[in-house]
Coordinates of C-alpha atoms in Angstrom, one line a residue:
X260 CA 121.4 83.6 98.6
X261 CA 117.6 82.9 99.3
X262 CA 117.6 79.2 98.8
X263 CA 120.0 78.7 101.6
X264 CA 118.8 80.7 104.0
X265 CA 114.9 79.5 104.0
X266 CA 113.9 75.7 104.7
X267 CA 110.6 76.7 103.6
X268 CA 110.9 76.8 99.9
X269 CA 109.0 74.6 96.8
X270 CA 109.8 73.6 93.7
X271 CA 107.7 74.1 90.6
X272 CA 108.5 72.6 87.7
X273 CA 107.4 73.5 84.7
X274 CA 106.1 71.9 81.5
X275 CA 105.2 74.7 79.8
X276 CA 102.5 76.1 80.8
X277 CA 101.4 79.6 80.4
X278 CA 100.5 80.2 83.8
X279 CA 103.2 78.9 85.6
X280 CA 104.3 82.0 87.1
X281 CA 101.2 82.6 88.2
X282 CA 101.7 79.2 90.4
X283 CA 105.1 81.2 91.8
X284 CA 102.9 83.6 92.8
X285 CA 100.3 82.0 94.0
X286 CA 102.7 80.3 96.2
X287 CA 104.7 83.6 97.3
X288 CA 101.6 85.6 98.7
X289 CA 101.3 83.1 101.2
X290 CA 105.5 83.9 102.4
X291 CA 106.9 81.1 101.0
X292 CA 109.4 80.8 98.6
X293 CA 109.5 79.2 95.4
X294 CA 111.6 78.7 91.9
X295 CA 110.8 77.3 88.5
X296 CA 112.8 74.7 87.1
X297 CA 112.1 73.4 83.5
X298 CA 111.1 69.4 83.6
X299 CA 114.6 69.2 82.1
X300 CA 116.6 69.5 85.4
X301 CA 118.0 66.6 86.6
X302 CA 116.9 64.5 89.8
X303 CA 120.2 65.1 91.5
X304 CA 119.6 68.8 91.1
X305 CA 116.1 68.6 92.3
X306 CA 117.2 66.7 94.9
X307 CA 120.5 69.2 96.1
X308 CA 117.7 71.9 96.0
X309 CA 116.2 70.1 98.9
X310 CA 112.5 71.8 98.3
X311 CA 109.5 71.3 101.3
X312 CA 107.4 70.4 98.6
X313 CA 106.9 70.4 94.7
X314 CA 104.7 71.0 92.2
X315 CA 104.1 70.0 88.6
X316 CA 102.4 72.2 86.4
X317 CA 100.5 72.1 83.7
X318 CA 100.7 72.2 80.3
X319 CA 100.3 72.0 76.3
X320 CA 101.5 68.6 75.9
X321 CA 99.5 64.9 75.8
X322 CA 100.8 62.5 78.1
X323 CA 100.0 60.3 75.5
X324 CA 102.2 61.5 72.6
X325 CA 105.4 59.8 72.0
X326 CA 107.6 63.3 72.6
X327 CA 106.0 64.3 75.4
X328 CA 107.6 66.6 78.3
X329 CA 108.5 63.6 81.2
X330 CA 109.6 63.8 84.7
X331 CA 111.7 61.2 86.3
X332 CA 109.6 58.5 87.7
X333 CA 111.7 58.6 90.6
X334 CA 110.8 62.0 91.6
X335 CA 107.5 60.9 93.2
X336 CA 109.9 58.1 95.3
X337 CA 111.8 61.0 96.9
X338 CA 109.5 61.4 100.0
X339 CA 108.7 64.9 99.1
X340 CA 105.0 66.2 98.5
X341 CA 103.9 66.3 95.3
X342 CA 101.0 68.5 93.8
X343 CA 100.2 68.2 90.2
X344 CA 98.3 70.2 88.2
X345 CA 96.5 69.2 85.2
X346 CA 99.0 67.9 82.8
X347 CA 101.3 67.5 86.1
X348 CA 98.5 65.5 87.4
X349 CA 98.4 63.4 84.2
X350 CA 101.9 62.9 84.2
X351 CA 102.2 61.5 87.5
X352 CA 99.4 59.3 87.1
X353 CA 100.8 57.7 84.0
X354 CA 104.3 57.4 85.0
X355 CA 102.9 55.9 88.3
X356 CA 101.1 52.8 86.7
X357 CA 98.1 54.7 85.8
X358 CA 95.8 55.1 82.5
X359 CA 95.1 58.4 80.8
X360 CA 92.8 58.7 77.9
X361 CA 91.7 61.7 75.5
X362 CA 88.2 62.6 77.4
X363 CA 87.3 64.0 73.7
X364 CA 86.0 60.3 73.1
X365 CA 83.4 60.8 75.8
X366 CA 80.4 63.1 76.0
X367 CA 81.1 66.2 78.2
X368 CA 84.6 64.4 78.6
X369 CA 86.9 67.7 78.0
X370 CA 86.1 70.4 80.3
X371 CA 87.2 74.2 79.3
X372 CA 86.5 77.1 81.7
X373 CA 84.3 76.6 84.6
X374 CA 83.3 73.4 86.6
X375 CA 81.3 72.0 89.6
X376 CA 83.8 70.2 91.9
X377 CA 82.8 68.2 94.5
X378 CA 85.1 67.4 96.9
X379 CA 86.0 65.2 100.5
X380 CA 86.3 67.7 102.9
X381 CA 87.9 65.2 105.2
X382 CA 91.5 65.4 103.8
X383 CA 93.7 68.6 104.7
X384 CA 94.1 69.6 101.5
X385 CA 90.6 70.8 101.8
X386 CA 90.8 72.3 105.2
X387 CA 88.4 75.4 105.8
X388 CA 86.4 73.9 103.1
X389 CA 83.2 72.5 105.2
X390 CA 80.9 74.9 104.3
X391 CA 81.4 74.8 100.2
X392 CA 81.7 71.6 99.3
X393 CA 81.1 72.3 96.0
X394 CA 82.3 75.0 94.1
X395 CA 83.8 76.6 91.1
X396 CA 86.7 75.5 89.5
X397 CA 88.8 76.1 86.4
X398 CA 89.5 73.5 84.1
X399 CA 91.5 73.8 80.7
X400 CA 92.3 69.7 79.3
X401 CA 91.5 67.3 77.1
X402 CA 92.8 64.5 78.4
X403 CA 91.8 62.9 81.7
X404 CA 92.7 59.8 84.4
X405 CA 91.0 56.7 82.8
X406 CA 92.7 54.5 85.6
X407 CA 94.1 55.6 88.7
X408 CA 97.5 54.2 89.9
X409 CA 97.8 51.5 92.9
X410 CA 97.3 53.0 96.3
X411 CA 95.7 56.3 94.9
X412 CA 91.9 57.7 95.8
X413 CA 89.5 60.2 94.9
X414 CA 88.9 63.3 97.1
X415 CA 87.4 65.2 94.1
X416 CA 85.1 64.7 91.1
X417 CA 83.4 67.3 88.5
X418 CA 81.2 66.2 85.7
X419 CA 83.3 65.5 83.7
X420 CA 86.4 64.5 85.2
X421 CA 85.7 61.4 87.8
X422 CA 89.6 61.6 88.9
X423 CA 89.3 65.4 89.4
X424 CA 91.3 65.6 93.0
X425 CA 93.1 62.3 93.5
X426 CA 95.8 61.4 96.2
X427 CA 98.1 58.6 97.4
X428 CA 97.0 56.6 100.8
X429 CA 99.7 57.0 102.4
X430 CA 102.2 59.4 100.1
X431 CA 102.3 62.9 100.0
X432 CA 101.1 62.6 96.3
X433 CA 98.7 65.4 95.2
X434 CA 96.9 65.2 91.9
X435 CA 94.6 68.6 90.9
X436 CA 92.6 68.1 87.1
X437 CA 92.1 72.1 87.5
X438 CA 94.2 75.5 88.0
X439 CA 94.0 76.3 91.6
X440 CA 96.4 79.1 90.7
X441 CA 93.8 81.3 88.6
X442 CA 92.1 83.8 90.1
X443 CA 88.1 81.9 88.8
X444 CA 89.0 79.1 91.2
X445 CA 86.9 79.5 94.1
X446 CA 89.2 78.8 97.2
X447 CA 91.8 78.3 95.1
X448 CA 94.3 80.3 97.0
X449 CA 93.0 78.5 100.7
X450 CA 93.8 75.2 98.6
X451 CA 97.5 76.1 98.0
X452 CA 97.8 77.4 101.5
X453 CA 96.8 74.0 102.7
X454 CA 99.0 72.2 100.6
X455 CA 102.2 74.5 101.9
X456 CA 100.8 74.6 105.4
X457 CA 99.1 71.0 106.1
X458 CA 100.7 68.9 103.8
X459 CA 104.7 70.5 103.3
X460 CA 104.8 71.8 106.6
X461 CA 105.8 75.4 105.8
X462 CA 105.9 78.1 108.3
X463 CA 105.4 81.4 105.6
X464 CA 108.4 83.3 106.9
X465 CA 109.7 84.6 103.8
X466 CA 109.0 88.4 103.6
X467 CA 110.1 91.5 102.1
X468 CA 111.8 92.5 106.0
X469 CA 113.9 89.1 106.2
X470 CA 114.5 89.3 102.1
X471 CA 116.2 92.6 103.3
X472 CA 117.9 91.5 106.3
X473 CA 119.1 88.5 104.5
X474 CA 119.9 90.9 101.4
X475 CA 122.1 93.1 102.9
X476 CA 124.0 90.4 105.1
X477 CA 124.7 88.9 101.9
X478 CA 125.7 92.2 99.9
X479 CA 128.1 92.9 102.7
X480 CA 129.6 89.2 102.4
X481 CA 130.3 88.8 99.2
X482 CA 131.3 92.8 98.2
X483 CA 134.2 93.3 101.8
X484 CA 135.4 97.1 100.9
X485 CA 135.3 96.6 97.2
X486 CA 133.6 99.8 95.3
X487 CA 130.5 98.7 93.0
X488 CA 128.8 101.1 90.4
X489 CA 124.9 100.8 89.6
X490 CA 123.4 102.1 86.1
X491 CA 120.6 103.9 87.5
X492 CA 117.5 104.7 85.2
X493 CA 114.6 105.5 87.8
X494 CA 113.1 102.9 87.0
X495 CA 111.3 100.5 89.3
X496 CA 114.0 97.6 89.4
X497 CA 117.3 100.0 89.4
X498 CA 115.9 102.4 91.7
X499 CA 115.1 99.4 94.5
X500 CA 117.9 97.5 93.0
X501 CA 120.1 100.8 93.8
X502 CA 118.7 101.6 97.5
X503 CA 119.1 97.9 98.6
X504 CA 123.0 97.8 98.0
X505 CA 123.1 101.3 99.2
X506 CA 121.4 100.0 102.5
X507 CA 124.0 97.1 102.6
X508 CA 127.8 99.2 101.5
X509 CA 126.7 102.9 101.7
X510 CA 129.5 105.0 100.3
X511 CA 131.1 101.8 98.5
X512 CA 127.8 102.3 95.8
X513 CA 128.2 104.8 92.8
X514 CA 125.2 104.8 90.7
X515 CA 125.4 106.4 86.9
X516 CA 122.8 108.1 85.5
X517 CA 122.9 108.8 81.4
X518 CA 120.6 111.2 80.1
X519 CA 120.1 109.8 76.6
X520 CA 117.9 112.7 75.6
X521 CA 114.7 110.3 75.2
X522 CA 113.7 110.6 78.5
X523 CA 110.2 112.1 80.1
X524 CA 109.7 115.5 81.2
X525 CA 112.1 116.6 83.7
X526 CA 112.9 112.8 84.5
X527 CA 116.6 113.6 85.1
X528 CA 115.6 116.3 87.9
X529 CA 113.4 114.0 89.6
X530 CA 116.1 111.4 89.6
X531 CA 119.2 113.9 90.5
X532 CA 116.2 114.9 93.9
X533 CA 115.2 111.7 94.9
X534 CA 118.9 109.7 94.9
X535 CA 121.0 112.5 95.4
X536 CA 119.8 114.4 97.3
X537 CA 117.1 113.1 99.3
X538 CA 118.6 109.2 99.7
X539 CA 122.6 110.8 99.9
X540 CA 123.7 108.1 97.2
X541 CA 126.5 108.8 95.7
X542 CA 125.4 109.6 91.7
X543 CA 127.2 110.4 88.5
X544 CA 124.8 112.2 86.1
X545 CA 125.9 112.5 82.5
X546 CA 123.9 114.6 79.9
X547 CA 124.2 112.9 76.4
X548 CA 121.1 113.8 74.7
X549 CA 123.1 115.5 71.7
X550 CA 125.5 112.1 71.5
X551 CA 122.3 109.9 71.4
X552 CA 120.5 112.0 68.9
X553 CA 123.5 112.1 66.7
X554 CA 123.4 109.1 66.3
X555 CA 119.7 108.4 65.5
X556 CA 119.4 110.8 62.8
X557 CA 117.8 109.3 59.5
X558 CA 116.8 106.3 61.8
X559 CA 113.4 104.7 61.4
X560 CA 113.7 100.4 62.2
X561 CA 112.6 100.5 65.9
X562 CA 115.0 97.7 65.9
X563 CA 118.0 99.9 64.5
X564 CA 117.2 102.6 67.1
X565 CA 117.1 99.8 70.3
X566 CA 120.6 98.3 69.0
X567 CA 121.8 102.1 68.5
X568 CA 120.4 103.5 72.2
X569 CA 122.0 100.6 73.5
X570 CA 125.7 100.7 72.1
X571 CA 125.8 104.2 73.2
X572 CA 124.8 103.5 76.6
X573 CA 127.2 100.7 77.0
X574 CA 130.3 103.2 75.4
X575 CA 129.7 106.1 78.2
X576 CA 129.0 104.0 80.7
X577 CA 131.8 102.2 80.3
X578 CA 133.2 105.4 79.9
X579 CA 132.0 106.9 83.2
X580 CA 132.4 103.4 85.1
X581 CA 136.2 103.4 84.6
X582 CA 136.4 107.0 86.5
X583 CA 135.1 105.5 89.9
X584 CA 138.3 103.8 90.8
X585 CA 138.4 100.2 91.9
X586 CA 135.4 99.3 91.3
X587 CA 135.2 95.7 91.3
X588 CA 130.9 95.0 91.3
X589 CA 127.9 95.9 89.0
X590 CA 124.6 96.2 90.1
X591 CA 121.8 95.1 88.1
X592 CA 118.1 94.8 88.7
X593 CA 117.9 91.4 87.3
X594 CA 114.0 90.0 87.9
X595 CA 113.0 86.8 88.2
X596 CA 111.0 86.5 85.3
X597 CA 114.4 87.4 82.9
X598 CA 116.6 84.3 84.3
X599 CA 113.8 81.6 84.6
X600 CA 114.4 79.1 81.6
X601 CA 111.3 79.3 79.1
X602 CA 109.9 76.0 78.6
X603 CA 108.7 75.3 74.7
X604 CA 107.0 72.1 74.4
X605 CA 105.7 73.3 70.9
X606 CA 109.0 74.5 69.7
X607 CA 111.0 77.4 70.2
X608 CA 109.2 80.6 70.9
X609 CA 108.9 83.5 68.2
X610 CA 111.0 86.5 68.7
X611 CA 108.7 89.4 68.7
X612 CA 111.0 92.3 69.9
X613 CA 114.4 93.4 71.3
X614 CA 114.0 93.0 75.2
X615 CA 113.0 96.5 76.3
X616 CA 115.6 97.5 78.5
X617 CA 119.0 98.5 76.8
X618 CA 122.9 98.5 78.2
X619 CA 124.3 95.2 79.9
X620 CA 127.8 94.5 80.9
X621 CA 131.0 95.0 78.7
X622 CA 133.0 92.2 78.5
X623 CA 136.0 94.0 78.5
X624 CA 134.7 95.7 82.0
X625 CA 135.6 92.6 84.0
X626 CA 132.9 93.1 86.7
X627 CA 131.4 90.9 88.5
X628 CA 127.6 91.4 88.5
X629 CA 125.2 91.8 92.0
X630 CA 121.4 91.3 91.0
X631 CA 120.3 91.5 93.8
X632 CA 116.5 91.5 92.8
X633 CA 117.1 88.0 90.7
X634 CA 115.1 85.9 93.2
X635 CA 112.1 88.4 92.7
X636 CA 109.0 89.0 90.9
X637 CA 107.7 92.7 90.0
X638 CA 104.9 93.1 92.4
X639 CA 107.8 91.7 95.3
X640 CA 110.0 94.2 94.1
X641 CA 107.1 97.0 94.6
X642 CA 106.9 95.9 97.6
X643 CA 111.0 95.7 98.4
X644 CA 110.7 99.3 97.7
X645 CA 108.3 100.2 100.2
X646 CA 110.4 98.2 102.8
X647 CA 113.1 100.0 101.9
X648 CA 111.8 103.2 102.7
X649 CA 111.3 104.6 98.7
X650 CA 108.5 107.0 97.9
X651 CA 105.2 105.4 96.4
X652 CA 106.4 107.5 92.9
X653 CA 108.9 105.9 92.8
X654 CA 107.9 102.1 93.5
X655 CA 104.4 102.5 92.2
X656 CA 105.7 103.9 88.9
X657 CA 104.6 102.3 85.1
X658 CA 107.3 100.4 83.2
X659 CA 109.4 102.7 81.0
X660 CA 111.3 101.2 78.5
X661 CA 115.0 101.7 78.5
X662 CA 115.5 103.4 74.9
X663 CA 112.7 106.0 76.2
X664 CA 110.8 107.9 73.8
X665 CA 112.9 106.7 71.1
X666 CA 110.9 103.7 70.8
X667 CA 107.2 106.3 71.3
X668 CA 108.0 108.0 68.0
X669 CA 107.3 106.7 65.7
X670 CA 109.3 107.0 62.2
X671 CA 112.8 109.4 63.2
X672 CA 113.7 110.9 66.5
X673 CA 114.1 114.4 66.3
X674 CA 114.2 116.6 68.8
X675 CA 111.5 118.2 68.0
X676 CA 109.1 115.4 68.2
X677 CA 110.6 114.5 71.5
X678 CA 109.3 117.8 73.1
X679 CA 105.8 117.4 71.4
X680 CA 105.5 114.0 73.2
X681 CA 107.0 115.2 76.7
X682 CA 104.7 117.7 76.8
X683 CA 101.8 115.4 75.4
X684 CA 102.7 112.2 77.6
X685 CA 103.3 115.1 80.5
X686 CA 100.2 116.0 80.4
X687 CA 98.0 112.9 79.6
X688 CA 99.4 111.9 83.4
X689 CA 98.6 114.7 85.2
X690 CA 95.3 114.2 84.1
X691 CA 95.5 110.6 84.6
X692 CA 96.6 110.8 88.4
X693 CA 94.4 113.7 89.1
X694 CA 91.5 111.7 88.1
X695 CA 93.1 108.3 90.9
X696 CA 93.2 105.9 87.9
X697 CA 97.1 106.3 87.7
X698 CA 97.2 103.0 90.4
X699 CA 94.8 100.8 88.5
X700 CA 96.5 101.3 84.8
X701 CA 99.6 99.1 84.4
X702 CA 101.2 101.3 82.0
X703 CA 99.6 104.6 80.2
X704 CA 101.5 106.7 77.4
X705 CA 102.0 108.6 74.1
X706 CA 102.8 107.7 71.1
X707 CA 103.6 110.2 68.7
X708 CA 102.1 109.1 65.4
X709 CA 104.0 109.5 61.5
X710 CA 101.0 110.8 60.0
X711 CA 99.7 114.7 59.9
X712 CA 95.9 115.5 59.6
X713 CA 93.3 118.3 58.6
X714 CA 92.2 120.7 61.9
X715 CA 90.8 123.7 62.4
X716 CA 92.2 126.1 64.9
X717 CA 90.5 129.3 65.7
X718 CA 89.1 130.1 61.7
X719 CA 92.5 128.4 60.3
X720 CA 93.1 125.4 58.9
X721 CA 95.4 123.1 60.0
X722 CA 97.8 120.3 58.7
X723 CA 99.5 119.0 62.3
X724 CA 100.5 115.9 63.7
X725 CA 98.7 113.1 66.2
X726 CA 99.3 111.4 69.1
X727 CA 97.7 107.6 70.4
X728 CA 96.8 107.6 74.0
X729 CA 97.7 103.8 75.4
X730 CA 96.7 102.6 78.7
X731 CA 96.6 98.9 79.5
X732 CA 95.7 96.5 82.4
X733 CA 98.0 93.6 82.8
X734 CA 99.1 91.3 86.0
X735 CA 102.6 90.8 84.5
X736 CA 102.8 92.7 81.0
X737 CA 102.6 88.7 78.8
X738 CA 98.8 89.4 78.4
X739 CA 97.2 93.0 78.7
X740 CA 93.7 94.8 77.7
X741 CA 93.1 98.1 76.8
X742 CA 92.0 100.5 80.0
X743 CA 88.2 101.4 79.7
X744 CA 89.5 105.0 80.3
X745 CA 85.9 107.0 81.9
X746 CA 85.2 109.6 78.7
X747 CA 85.2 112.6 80.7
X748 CA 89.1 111.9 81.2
X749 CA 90.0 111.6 78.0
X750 CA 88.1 114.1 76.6
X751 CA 90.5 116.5 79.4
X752 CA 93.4 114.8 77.7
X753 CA 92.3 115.4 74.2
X754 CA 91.5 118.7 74.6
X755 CA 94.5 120.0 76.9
X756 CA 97.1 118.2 74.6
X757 CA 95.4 120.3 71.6
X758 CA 95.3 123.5 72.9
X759 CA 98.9 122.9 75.2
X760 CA 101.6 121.6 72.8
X761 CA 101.5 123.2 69.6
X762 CA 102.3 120.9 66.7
X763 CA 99.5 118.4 68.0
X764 CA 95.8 118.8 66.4
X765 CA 94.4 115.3 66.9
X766 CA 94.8 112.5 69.9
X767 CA 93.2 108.9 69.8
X768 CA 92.7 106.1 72.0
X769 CA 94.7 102.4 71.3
X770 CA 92.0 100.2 72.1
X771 CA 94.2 97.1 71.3
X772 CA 95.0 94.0 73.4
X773 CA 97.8 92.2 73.5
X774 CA 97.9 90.0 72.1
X775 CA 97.4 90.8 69.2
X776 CA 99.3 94.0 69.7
X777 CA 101.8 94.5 71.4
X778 CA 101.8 96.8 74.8
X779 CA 104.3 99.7 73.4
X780 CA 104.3 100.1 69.2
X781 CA 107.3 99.4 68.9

């Protein structure tokens, strides 16, 4: 839908890098919009996509290594810009006629972290530049140009990297040894607005009010007077997911709410208010706590209970989908992130854990799907929200898993430990958003813990359980760091979950990153 509607749009393509998101969006704060392909993709579909400008990104890889990630050489004969960026920079250099060498065979050769660049301010890559030319950079290789390619110059140079900015004479062929994209690049992002601006000619049109415009026209083309259902969690994506199509078909949207009985204090209520009644959607909501629990009795394998939570969603949704008659579309709040196609240069990625979110689309349903939030990353889907009129709770809300508490508990779910957490987790965020941090976590919770410990209460002893407290900082969940919470707050966490919820006589602080850990324990 997006693609053919905006001129402006750029192509990065990815050679597995671990920041190449980040290049997306880089490039999407500035209104411009831009998809990852892997290096895989074929010229003619590079071509047919028809991008203002593209850029290589970096990556694990040598250049000189037999099995290396290649583009095809005739990509940089395409008359399209071209930005690459450290190994894209490498790559192009080689495949152009140029020499690379491993920079570990010279002093100071390799460069990791932060750099001196120097740079030509005359070129309008560095436009706005004049008054810093030099400044920090961030540079992550071990390899480096030995020899540039036929008709190519130097704009840039850092100690250790003589070829540091290099371009074609009379090309659009951008060569970067550093990460523009990461945030200890000094004008990094002014650089990538030059090259969309100066160099591909983009306008920066692409906003959250035309995504809608262009959503809804869309929507409204492709559903006619169909009926389409919506599995609604409130969550982030299905809640903005939800209120788009119900901007585009009104009445035509029924949205199903299940209550799987693992869900946060008066969650359902807040849902039933917001949707229902407040927004006038049309909403199904089903209580099946007892059908859920049922079937998680004697379960302990977070795995096990995901696969579980998730079959029994799918069988009453299905259940409560066939009621709304004719429905011919299912809404599903899809992100960008889940349909790009991982690049693995080093081999194929470990699985770590069931995705998070449960349910999907039963092929005996025969529904076509709408995801309408596909083209979009989280912080644009935030943002969508607001557009779209939704409260800040809602939008500004920290990820929930979609098997709930189930997957906060650890050892068996029993209803019992479910109210001990509810009231634990309830609390811990009141606390948290009385105190304004709530905005500058990226996710905070309970865990309830399968261990019991010594207290004293009053002039008893006692033998309870304990909760973990985890709050994390993250940009997009793949990397995170514990929150340094202020102690005065978590003190006034500690103490009101211990004297609130009986059953609880301890609560610590995860102070884990991730990686190692993991962001939720299981």
């Amino acid at each position: 839908m997006i693609p053919e509607l905006h001129s402006d749009r750029i192509l990065i393509i990815d050679f597995g890098s671990q920041v190449t998101q980040l290049i997306a969006r880089r490039i999407r704060e500035h209104n411009v919009y831009c998809e990852i392909y892997p290096y895989t993709k074929s010229l003619e579909e590079i071509r047919a996509w028809a991008p203002a400008g593209i850029v290589l990104s970096g990556g694990p890889a040598s250049v000189l290594n037999e099995d290396a990630p290649l583009a095809d050489p005739k990509l940089f004969e395409l008359g399209i810009p071209v930005l690459g960026i450290c190994y894209g920079l490498q790559l192009m250099i080689q495949q152009m006629g140029g020499e690379i060498e491993h920079a570990s065979a010279h002093d100071e050769g390799a460069e990791y972290g932060r750099a001196i660049l120097r740079v030509d301010q005359t070129d309008p890559l560095f436009t706005g530049f004049q008054e810093t030319p030099s400044q920090v950079v961030w540079m992550s290789h071990g390899d480096r140009v030995k020899i540039l390619p036929e008709g190519f110059v130097v704009l840039g140079t850092s100690e250790g990297s003589p070829h540091a900015v290099v371009r074609h004479k009379e090309l659009s062929l951008y060569g970067l040894q550093f990460h523009p994209e990461v945030a200890h690049t000094e004008n990094g992002a002014q650089l990538i607005s030059n090259f969309l601006t100066h160099v591909c000619g983009c306008s920066g049109t692409w906003t959250m009010s035309s995504f809608v415009d262009e959503a809804v026209a869309g929507i409204r083309e492709r559903v006619g007077d169909a009926r389409v259902i919506c599995g609604l969690s409130g969550g982030v994506d299905s809640s903005v997911a939800a209120a788009l199509v119900h901007r585009a078909i009104g009445d035509q949207l029924t949205c199903i709410f299940v209550d799987n009985g693992c869900l946060r204090k008066d969650e359902r209520a807040e849902v039933e208010r917001l949707f229902a009644k407040s927004m006038g959607l049309k909403l199904v909501s089903v209580d099946a706590g007892d059908h859920f629990l049922a079937d998680l009795a004697g379960v302990t394998d977070p795995e096990v209970k995901r696969k579980s939570i998730g079959k029994n969603f799918i069988e009453i949704f299905d259940q409560e989908s066939s009621r709304v008659g004719g429905a011919k579309f299912l809404v599903q709040g899809t992100l960008y992130p889940d349909v790009i196609e991982s690049v693995s240069v080093g081999g194929p990625s470990a699985t770590i854990k069931t995705h998070h979110n449960v349910g999907g689309l039963p092929e005996e349903m025969e529904l076509k799907l709408i995801e309408p939030l596909r083209e979009l990353f989280k912080d644009e889907v935030r943002a969508l929200g607001r557009e779209l009129g939704l409260p800040e709770s809602s939008v500004g809300r920290h990820p929930f898993p979609g098997p709930g508490l189930a997957i906060r508990i650890m050892g068996e779910v029993t209803k019992d430990r479910l109210s001990m957490l509810r009231e634990a987790d309830a609390i811990a965020m009141q606390e948290i958003r009385d105190a304004g941090l709530y905005d500058e976590i990226w996710q905070a919770f309970v865990v309830f813990l399968p261990i019991q410990s010594v207290g004293v209460m009053g002039d008893e002893r006692t033998y309870e359980n304990a909760v973990a407290l985890r709050c994390v900082t993250s940009v997009d969940a793949m990397t995170a760091d514990f929150y340094d919470m202020p102690h005065v707050v978590l003190a006034r966490i500690s103490n009101r979950i211990i004297n609130e919820v009986r059953g609880i006589n301890r609560v610590v602080y995860d102070i884990s990153s991730k990686p190692p850990a993991t962001i939720e324990w299981e």
